[in-house]
Amino acid sequence: MKQIHIKLDEDIHKRISDLAALEGSSLQEYILSAVCNKFRQSNNQTNQTGKFTFIDLFAGIGGMRLGFEEVGGKCVFTSEWDRFSQKTYLSNFGDMPEGDITKIDAKEIPDHDILVAGFPCQPFSIAGVSKKNSLGRAHGFLDQAQGTLFFDVARIIKEKRPKTFLLENVKNLRTHDKGRTFKIICETLQKLGYSLHIGIHDGKHYVPQHRERIFIVGYDMEVYGGMESFQFPEPTQTPRPIKSILMSEVDDKYTLSDKLWNYLQQYAAKHKANGNGFGFGLVNLEGVSRTLSARYYKDGSEILIPQGEGKNPRRLTPRECARLQGFPDTFKIVVSDTQAYRQFGNSVVVPLITAVAKEMVIAMDQYQTNKILQPLMSV
């Protein structure tokens, strides 16, 4: 990261400091945001290319954006509240995401063809529900911090009426609260006037990781009348083994200490004796891994790489985590290892998103083609 040092007279410094204080940000963060807004304005004026426009909500580090840009889209708005994710996003896309979505006026969001949102999954994930239950805390829509954020997506859809949208979440969303949560989500989207296509897909067909996620694709009934020809992609590639994403040289700091390795083995043995399946995941290098989670930074136990006789297993490096999610090696990692593990664990399988995005665009294009040809064919 580069630094710029500038001199300001006292009056300008005070005015900027006061504005930063009003927004609850530091002076440095305020100036960075202002510079990024200038870049964003410039990009919107000079880069109008793109087959379609889209917005990226709950953007994380931009995994969804990569997939939609790959099939010709132009991102016109981004929202992500986590400051570390914002830093990674800015470094890779040149855009500083807007912050808290609950404070964003939908009217101020640019018009767009496709809305993309990987709204927070912790309230619905198996791990998230278990943890909140153990703490006596609410989950799902009763989780005031995250569960109701779906309705912010809904209010933006209602205001901006994108032609289509893609929502992504954990597989458990469908069965959470005996299916009531998912029923509310679907009914809300249908009442807004969208036909829905729902599928559960595993990232293992695109990367060497077992990662099941639910996808909800919606098309505006006012535009397509429910006649869109969308279909989820059928995997055609043979799954790659996890050894294909491993680095040839890895720092010893990623090797588990004797203390941690002994603890993980004892923990697994204890639960096995009690008939539970909890324990570390030592990877078969010819196969695929378990699901990478945001907690990977804690001990790496769900995905451990064997290193041969006499050496403890190791964690994946952040770059290997990026590869496991299908990010290109050109993607910049500009945060600490702990934050990088969280970011990639919370992200998406980029090639799977690309495949879904491609089918969404094909359906949009096909409908327009049929609409043009239909009058000609009836002559």
CSV table of C-alpha atoms in Angstrom, one decimal:
chain,number,residue,atom,x,y,z
A,1,MET,CA,0.0,0.0,0.0
A,2,LYS,CA,1.3,3.5,-0.9
A,3,GLN,CA,0.9,6.6,1.2
A,4,ILE,CA,0.3,10.2,0.2
A,5,HIS,CA,1.2,13.1,2.4
A,6,ILE,CA,-0.5,16.4,1.8
A,7,LYS,CA,-0.6,19.8,3.5
A,8,LEU,CA,-3.9,21.5,4.3
A,9,ASP,CA,-4.5,24.9,5.8
A,10,GLU,CA,-6.2,25.0,9.2
A,11,ASP,CA,-9.6,26.0,7.8
A,12,ILE,CA,-9.8,23.1,5.3
A,13,HIS,CA,-8.4,20.6,7.8
A,14,LYS,CA,-11.1,21.6,10.3
A,15,ARG,CA,-13.9,21.5,7.8
A,16,ILE,CA,-12.9,18.0,6.7
A,17,SER,CA,-12.4,16.8,10.3
A,18,ASP,CA,-15.9,18.1,11.1
A,19,LEU,CA,-17.5,16.3,8.1
A,20,ALA,CA,-15.6,13.1,9.0
A,21,ALA,CA,-16.9,13.3,12.6
A,22,LEU,CA,-20.5,13.7,11.4
A,23,GLU,CA,-20.1,10.5,9.4
A,24,GLY,CA,-18.4,8.7,12.3
A,25,SER,CA,-15.2,8.0,10.3
A,26,SER,CA,-11.6,9.0,10.7
A,27,LEU,CA,-10.1,11.8,8.7
A,28,GLN,CA,-8.1,9.3,6.6
A,29,GLU,CA,-11.2,7.2,5.9
A,30,TYR,CA,-13.2,10.3,4.9
A,31,ILE,CA,-10.6,11.5,2.5
A,32,LEU,CA,-10.2,8.0,1.0
A,33,SER,CA,-13.9,7.8,0.5
A,34,ALA,CA,-14.0,11.2,-1.2
A,35,VAL,CA,-11.2,10.1,-3.6
A,36,CYS,CA,-13.0,6.9,-4.4
A,37,ASN,CA,-16.2,8.7,-5.1
A,38,LYS,CA,-14.3,10.9,-7.6
A,39,PHE,CA,-13.0,7.7,-9.2
A,40,ARG,CA,-16.5,6.3,-9.3
A,41,GLN,CA,-17.8,9.4,-11.1
A,42,SER,CA,-15.0,9.2,-13.6
A,43,ASN,CA,-15.6,5.6,-14.3
A,44,ASN,CA,-19.3,6.2,-14.9
A,45,GLN,CA,-18.5,8.9,-17.3
A,46,THR,CA,-15.8,7.2,-19.3
A,47,ASN,CA,-16.6,3.5,-19.1
A,48,GLN,CA,-20.0,2.9,-20.4
A,49,THR,CA,-19.2,-0.5,-21.9
A,50,GLY,CA,-21.1,-3.6,-20.8
A,51,LYS,CA,-23.8,-5.8,-22.1
A,52,PHE,CA,-25.8,-5.1,-19.0
A,53,THR,CA,-25.6,-3.3,-15.7
A,54,PHE,CA,-25.7,-4.8,-12.2
A,55,ILE,CA,-25.4,-3.8,-8.6
A,56,ASP,CA,-23.4,-5.8,-6.0
A,57,LEU,CA,-25.0,-5.9,-2.5
A,58,PHE,CA,-23.4,-7.5,0.6
A,59,ALA,CA,-20.5,-7.6,-1.8
A,60,GLY,CA,-17.8,-9.0,0.5
A,61,ILE,CA,-14.6,-8.9,-1.5
A,62,GLY,CA,-16.3,-9.1,-4.9
A,63,GLY,CA,-16.7,-12.7,-5.8
A,64,MET,CA,-20.1,-12.2,-7.3
A,65,ARG,CA,-18.9,-9.2,-9.2
A,66,LEU,CA,-16.1,-11.2,-10.8
A,67,GLY,CA,-18.6,-13.7,-12.1
A,68,PHE,CA,-20.9,-11.1,-13.6
A,69,GLU,CA,-18.1,-9.0,-15.1
A,70,GLU,CA,-16.8,-12.2,-16.7
A,71,VAL,CA,-20.0,-12.5,-18.8
A,72,GLY,CA,-20.0,-8.8,-19.8
A,73,GLY,CA,-21.6,-6.9,-17.0
A,74,LYS,CA,-20.8,-3.5,-15.7
A,75,CYS,CA,-21.1,-2.9,-12.0
A,76,VAL,CA,-22.8,0.5,-11.2
A,77,PHE,CA,-23.2,0.3,-7.4
A,78,THR,CA,-21.7,-1.7,-4.5
A,79,SER,CA,-22.6,-2.0,-0.8
A,80,GLU,CA,-20.4,-3.7,1.9
A,81,TRP,CA,-20.2,-2.5,5.5
A,82,ASP,CA,-17.0,-4.4,6.7
A,83,ARG,CA,-14.1,-2.1,6.5
A,84,PHE,CA,-11.5,-4.9,5.9
A,85,SER,CA,-13.6,-6.2,3.0
A,86,GLN,CA,-13.9,-2.7,1.7
A,87,LYS,CA,-10.1,-2.4,1.6
A,88,THR,CA,-9.8,-5.6,-0.4
A,89,TYR,CA,-12.6,-4.6,-2.7
A,90,LEU,CA,-11.1,-1.2,-3.4
A,91,SER,CA,-7.7,-2.7,-4.1
A,92,ASN,CA,-9.1,-5.1,-6.7
A,93,PHE,CA,-11.9,-3.0,-8.4
A,94,GLY,CA,-11.0,0.6,-7.7
A,95,ASP,CA,-14.4,1.2,-6.1
A,96,MET,CA,-15.0,1.9,-2.5
A,97,PRO,CA,-18.3,0.2,-1.6
A,98,GLU,CA,-21.0,2.1,0.1
A,99,GLY,CA,-21.5,1.2,3.8
A,100,ASP,CA,-24.5,0.1,5.9
A,101,ILE,CA,-27.3,-0.9,3.5
A,102,THR,CA,-30.0,-0.1,6.0
A,103,LYS,CA,-29.0,3.6,5.7
A,104,ILE,CA,-28.9,3.7,1.9
A,105,ASP,CA,-31.9,5.3,0.2
A,106,ALA,CA,-33.0,3.0,-2.6
A,107,LYS,CA,-33.9,6.0,-4.8
A,108,GLU,CA,-30.2,7.0,-4.8
A,109,ILE,CA,-29.1,3.6,-6.2
A,110,PRO,CA,-28.5,3.8,-10.0
A,111,ASP,CA,-30.9,1.9,-12.3
A,112,HIS,CA,-29.6,-1.5,-13.2
A,113,ASP,CA,-30.6,-4.7,-15.2
A,114,ILE,CA,-29.5,-7.2,-12.5
A,115,LEU,CA,-29.4,-7.1,-8.8
A,116,VAL,CA,-26.9,-9.4,-7.2
A,117,ALA,CA,-26.9,-10.1,-3.4
A,118,GLY,CA,-25.2,-12.7,-1.2
A,119,PHE,CA,-27.1,-11.5,1.9
A,120,PRO,CA,-25.6,-12.6,5.2
A,121,CYS,CA,-25.9,-16.3,5.8
A,122,GLN,CA,-24.9,-16.6,9.5
A,123,PRO,CA,-28.5,-16.4,10.8
A,124,PHE,CA,-29.5,-19.3,8.7
A,125,SER,CA,-26.4,-21.5,8.5
A,126,ILE,CA,-26.2,-24.7,10.6
A,127,ALA,CA,-23.1,-23.4,12.5
A,128,GLY,CA,-24.8,-20.0,13.0
A,129,VAL,CA,-28.0,-21.5,14.3
A,130,SER,CA,-26.2,-23.9,16.6
A,131,LYS,CA,-24.1,-21.1,18.0
A,132,LYS,CA,-27.0,-18.7,18.6
A,133,ASN,CA,-29.0,-21.5,20.2
A,134,SER,CA,-26.2,-22.3,22.6
A,135,LEU,CA,-26.0,-18.6,23.5
A,136,GLY,CA,-29.8,-18.3,23.9
A,137,ARG,CA,-29.9,-15.8,21.0
A,138,ALA,CA,-32.4,-15.4,18.2
A,139,HIS,CA,-31.6,-16.5,14.6
A,140,GLY,CA,-33.2,-16.2,11.2
A,141,PHE,CA,-35.6,-13.3,10.8
A,142,LEU,CA,-35.5,-12.8,14.6
A,143,ASP,CA,-31.8,-11.9,14.3
A,144,GLN,CA,-32.1,-8.1,14.3
A,145,ALA,CA,-28.5,-7.6,13.3
A,146,GLN,CA,-28.5,-9.7,10.1
A,147,GLY,CA,-31.7,-11.7,9.6
A,148,THR,CA,-33.8,-8.8,8.5
A,149,LEU,CA,-31.3,-7.6,5.9
A,150,PHE,CA,-33.2,-9.6,3.3
A,151,PHE,CA,-35.9,-7.0,3.6
A,152,ASP,CA,-33.4,-4.4,2.6
A,153,VAL,CA,-32.8,-6.3,-0.6
A,154,ALA,CA,-36.6,-6.5,-1.1
A,155,ARG,CA,-37.1,-2.8,-0.7
A,156,ILE,CA,-34.4,-2.1,-3.3
A,157,ILE,CA,-36.0,-4.6,-5.7
A,158,LYS,CA,-39.3,-2.9,-5.1
A,159,GLU,CA,-37.9,0.6,-5.8
A,160,LYS,CA,-35.6,-0.2,-8.7
A,161,ARG,CA,-37.3,-3.1,-10.3
A,162,PRO,CA,-34.3,-4.8,-11.9
A,163,LYS,CA,-35.1,-7.1,-14.8
A,164,THR,CA,-33.7,-10.0,-12.9
A,165,PHE,CA,-31.8,-10.8,-9.7
A,166,LEU,CA,-29.6,-13.4,-8.1
A,167,LEU,CA,-29.7,-14.1,-4.4
A,168,GLU,CA,-27.2,-16.6,-2.8
A,169,ASN,CA,-27.2,-18.1,0.6
A,170,VAL,CA,-26.4,-21.3,2.6
A,171,LYS,CA,-28.3,-24.5,1.8
A,172,ASN,CA,-29.8,-24.5,5.3
A,173,LEU,CA,-31.9,-21.4,4.4
A,174,ARG,CA,-34.4,-23.7,2.8
A,175,THR,CA,-35.1,-25.8,5.9
A,176,HIS,CA,-34.5,-23.1,8.6
A,177,ASP,CA,-37.4,-22.9,11.1
A,178,LYS,CA,-39.1,-25.8,9.4
A,179,GLY,CA,-39.2,-24.0,6.1
A,180,ARG,CA,-41.0,-20.9,7.4
A,181,THR,CA,-38.1,-18.6,6.8
A,182,PHE,CA,-37.7,-19.6,3.1
A,183,LYS,CA,-41.5,-19.5,2.6
A,184,ILE,CA,-41.5,-15.8,3.7
A,185,ILE,CA,-38.6,-15.0,1.4
A,186,CYS,CA,-40.2,-16.6,-1.6
A,187,GLU,CA,-43.7,-15.1,-0.9
A,188,THR,CA,-42.1,-11.6,-0.5
A,189,LEU,CA,-40.3,-11.9,-3.8
A,190,GLN,CA,-43.4,-13.2,-5.6
A,191,LYS,CA,-45.6,-10.4,-4.2
A,192,LEU,CA,-43.1,-8.0,-5.7
A,193,GLY,CA,-43.9,-9.5,-9.1
A,194,TYR,CA,-41.1,-11.9,-9.9
A,195,SER,CA,-41.1,-15.5,-11.1
A,196,LEU,CA,-38.6,-17.6,-9.2
A,197,HIS,CA,-36.1,-20.2,-10.1
A,198,ILE,CA,-34.5,-22.0,-7.1
A,199,GLY,CA,-31.6,-24.5,-7.1
A,200,ILE,CA,-29.1,-25.9,-4.7
A,201,HIS,CA,-25.7,-26.3,-6.3
A,202,ASP,CA,-22.3,-27.7,-5.1
A,203,GLY,CA,-19.1,-25.8,-5.8
A,204,LYS,CA,-17.2,-29.1,-6.1
A,205,HIS,CA,-18.0,-29.3,-9.8
A,206,TYR,CA,-16.0,-26.1,-10.3
A,207,VAL,CA,-13.4,-26.1,-7.6
A,208,PRO,CA,-12.0,-28.8,-5.3
A,209,GLN,CA,-14.3,-27.9,-2.4
A,210,HIS,CA,-17.7,-29.4,-1.3
A,211,ARG,CA,-19.7,-26.2,-0.9
A,212,GLU,CA,-23.5,-26.4,-1.3
A,213,ARG,CA,-25.4,-23.1,-1.7
A,214,ILE,CA,-28.9,-22.1,-2.6
A,215,PHE,CA,-29.5,-19.8,-5.5
A,216,ILE,CA,-32.7,-17.8,-6.0
A,217,VAL,CA,-33.1,-16.3,-9.5
A,218,GLY,CA,-36.0,-13.9,-10.2
A,219,TYR,CA,-37.3,-12.4,-13.4
A,220,ASP,CA,-39.7,-9.4,-13.5
A,221,MET,CA,-43.1,-10.6,-14.5
A,222,GLU,CA,-43.9,-7.2,-15.9
A,223,VAL,CA,-41.0,-7.6,-18.4
A,224,TYR,CA,-41.0,-11.4,-19.1
A,225,GLY,CA,-44.4,-12.5,-18.1
A,226,GLY,CA,-43.0,-15.7,-16.7
A,227,MET,CA,-41.9,-16.7,-20.2
A,228,GLU,CA,-38.1,-16.6,-19.6
A,229,SER,CA,-36.2,-19.7,-20.5
A,230,PHE,CA,-33.8,-19.7,-17.6
A,231,GLN,CA,-32.2,-23.0,-16.5
A,232,PHE,CA,-29.4,-23.5,-13.9
A,233,PRO,CA,-26.1,-24.6,-15.4
A,234,GLU,CA,-25.3,-28.3,-15.6
A,235,PRO,CA,-21.8,-29.1,-14.5
A,236,THR,CA,-19.7,-30.5,-17.4
A,237,GLN,CA,-16.2,-30.5,-15.9
A,238,THR,CA,-14.6,-33.3,-14.0
A,239,PRO,CA,-13.9,-32.1,-10.5
A,240,ARG,CA,-10.3,-31.2,-9.9
A,241,PRO,CA,-8.3,-32.6,-6.9
A,242,ILE,CA,-7.3,-30.3,-4.2
A,243,LYS,CA,-3.6,-30.9,-4.9
A,244,SER,CA,-4.1,-28.8,-8.1
A,245,ILE,CA,-4.6,-25.6,-6.1
A,246,LEU,CA,-1.7,-26.1,-3.6
A,247,MET,CA,1.4,-23.9,-3.6
A,248,SER,CA,4.8,-25.6,-4.2
A,249,GLU,CA,6.5,-23.7,-1.3
A,250,VAL,CA,4.7,-22.8,1.9
A,251,ASP,CA,6.0,-21.0,4.9
A,252,ASP,CA,6.4,-23.1,8.1
A,253,LYS,CA,4.1,-20.7,10.0
A,254,TYR,CA,1.2,-22.5,8.4
A,255,THR,CA,2.2,-25.9,9.9
A,256,LEU,CA,0.2,-26.7,13.1
A,257,SER,CA,2.1,-26.6,16.3
A,258,ASP,CA,2.5,-29.8,18.3
A,259,LYS,CA,0.1,-28.3,21.0
A,260,LEU,CA,-2.6,-27.5,18.5
A,261,TRP,CA,-2.3,-30.8,16.6
A,262,ASN,CA,-2.5,-32.8,19.8
A,263,TYR,CA,-5.5,-30.9,20.9
A,264,LEU,CA,-7.3,-31.4,17.6
A,265,GLN,CA,-6.6,-35.2,17.7
A,266,GLN,CA,-7.8,-35.5,21.3
A,267,TYR,CA,-10.9,-33.4,20.6
A,268,ALA,CA,-11.8,-35.7,17.6
A,269,ALA,CA,-11.2,-38.8,19.7
A,270,LYS,CA,-13.4,-37.5,22.5
A,271,HIS,CA,-16.3,-36.9,20.1
A,272,LYS,CA,-15.9,-40.1,18.2
A,273,ALA,CA,-16.1,-42.0,21.5
A,274,ASN,CA,-19.4,-40.2,22.2
A,275,GLY,CA,-20.7,-41.1,18.8
A,276,ASN,CA,-20.4,-37.7,17.3
A,277,GLY,CA,-18.8,-36.8,13.9
A,278,PHE,CA,-17.0,-33.7,15.0
A,279,GLY,CA,-13.3,-33.5,14.3
A,280,PHE,CA,-10.6,-32.2,12.0
A,281,GLY,CA,-10.7,-32.7,8.3
A,282,LEU,CA,-7.4,-34.2,7.0
A,283,VAL,CA,-7.7,-33.8,3.2
A,284,ASN,CA,-7.3,-36.5,0.6
A,285,LEU,CA,-5.1,-34.7,-1.9
A,286,GLU,CA,-6.7,-36.6,-4.7
A,287,GLY,CA,-10.2,-35.5,-3.6
A,288,VAL,CA,-12.1,-32.4,-2.6
A,289,SER,CA,-12.1,-30.6,0.7
A,290,ARG,CA,-14.8,-29.7,3.2
A,291,THR,CA,-16.5,-26.3,3.0
A,292,LEU,CA,-14.1,-23.4,3.8
A,293,SER,CA,-15.7,-21.3,6.5
A,294,ALA,CA,-15.1,-17.8,7.9
A,295,ARG,CA,-13.8,-19.5,11.1
A,296,TYR,CA,-10.9,-21.1,9.3
A,297,TYR,CA,-8.5,-18.6,10.9
A,298,LYS,CA,-9.0,-20.1,14.3
A,299,ASP,CA,-7.3,-23.4,13.8
A,300,GLY,CA,-7.9,-24.5,10.2
A,301,SER,CA,-9.3,-27.8,11.4
A,302,GLU,CA,-11.9,-28.3,8.7
A,303,ILE,CA,-9.3,-28.4,5.9
A,304,LEU,CA,-5.8,-29.6,6.9
A,305,ILE,CA,-3.2,-30.5,4.4
A,306,PRO,CA,-1.0,-33.6,5.2
A,307,GLN,CA,2.7,-33.1,4.9
A,308,GLY,CA,4.2,-36.5,5.1
A,309,GLU,CA,5.9,-38.6,7.7
A,310,GLY,CA,7.2,-36.8,10.8
A,311,LYS,CA,5.6,-33.4,10.0
A,312,ASN,CA,2.3,-32.0,11.4
A,313,PRO,CA,-0.5,-31.1,8.9
A,314,ARG,CA,-0.8,-27.4,7.8
A,315,ARG,CA,-3.4,-24.9,7.1
A,316,LEU,CA,-4.1,-23.6,3.6
A,317,THR,CA,-2.4,-20.3,2.9
A,318,PRO,CA,-4.7,-17.4,2.1
A,319,ARG,CA,-3.7,-17.7,-1.6
A,320,GLU,CA,-4.7,-21.3,-1.6
A,321,CYS,CA,-8.0,-20.3,0.0
A,322,ALA,CA,-8.5,-17.9,-2.8
A,323,ARG,CA,-7.8,-20.6,-5.3
A,324,LEU,CA,-10.2,-23.0,-3.5
A,325,GLN,CA,-13.0,-20.4,-4.1
A,326,GLY,CA,-11.9,-19.9,-7.8
A,327,PHE,CA,-10.4,-16.5,-7.5
A,328,PRO,CA,-7.6,-15.8,-10.0
A,329,ASP,CA,-4.0,-15.5,-8.8
A,330,THR,CA,-4.1,-11.8,-9.9
A,331,PHE,CA,-6.6,-11.1,-7.1
A,332,LYS,CA,-4.8,-9.0,-4.5
A,333,ILE,CA,-4.7,-10.0,-0.9
A,334,VAL,CA,-4.0,-6.8,1.0
A,335,VAL,CA,-5.1,-7.7,4.6
A,336,SER,CA,-3.8,-9.9,7.4
A,337,ASP,CA,-4.0,-13.7,7.2
A,338,THR,CA,-6.8,-13.6,9.8
A,339,GLN,CA,-8.9,-11.2,7.8
A,340,ALA,CA,-8.1,-13.0,4.5
A,341,TYR,CA,-9.3,-16.3,5.9
A,342,ARG,CA,-12.5,-14.6,7.0
A,343,GLN,CA,-13.0,-13.0,3.7
A,344,PHE,CA,-12.5,-16.0,1.5
A,345,GLY,CA,-14.5,-18.2,3.9
A,346,ASN,CA,-17.4,-15.8,3.5
A,347,SER,CA,-17.1,-15.5,-0.2
A,348,VAL,CA,-18.5,-17.5,-3.1
A,349,VAL,CA,-17.2,-20.1,-5.7
A,350,VAL,CA,-16.5,-17.6,-8.5
A,351,PRO,CA,-16.7,-20.1,-11.4
A,352,LEU,CA,-20.1,-21.3,-10.2
A,353,ILE,CA,-21.4,-17.7,-10.0
A,354,THR,CA,-20.0,-17.1,-13.5
A,355,ALA,CA,-21.9,-20.2,-14.8
A,356,VAL,CA,-25.2,-19.0,-13.2
A,357,ALA,CA,-24.7,-15.4,-14.5
A,358,LYS,CA,-24.1,-16.8,-18.0
A,359,GLU,CA,-27.4,-18.6,-18.0
A,360,MET,CA,-29.2,-15.6,-16.6
A,361,VAL,CA,-27.9,-13.4,-19.5
A,362,ILE,CA,-28.7,-16.1,-22.1
A,363,ALA,CA,-32.3,-16.2,-20.8
A,364,MET,CA,-32.5,-12.4,-21.1
A,365,ASP,CA,-31.1,-12.4,-24.6
A,366,GLN,CA,-33.2,-15.3,-25.7
A,367,TYR,CA,-36.4,-13.6,-24.6
A,368,GLN,CA,-35.5,-10.4,-26.5
A,369,THR,CA,-34.7,-12.5,-29.6
A,370,ASN,CA,-38.0,-14.3,-29.4
A,371,LYS,CA,-39.9,-11.1,-28.9
A,372,ILE,CA,-38.4,-9.7,-32.1
A,373,LEU,CA,-38.9,-12.9,-34.1
A,374,GLN,CA,-42.4,-13.7,-33.0
A,375,PRO,CA,-44.2,-11.0,-35.1
A,376,LEU,CA,-42.1,-12.0,-38.1
A,377,MET,CA,-43.0,-15.6,-37.8
A,378,SER,CA,-46.7,-14.9,-37.6
A,379,VAL,CA,-46.7,-13.0,-40.9
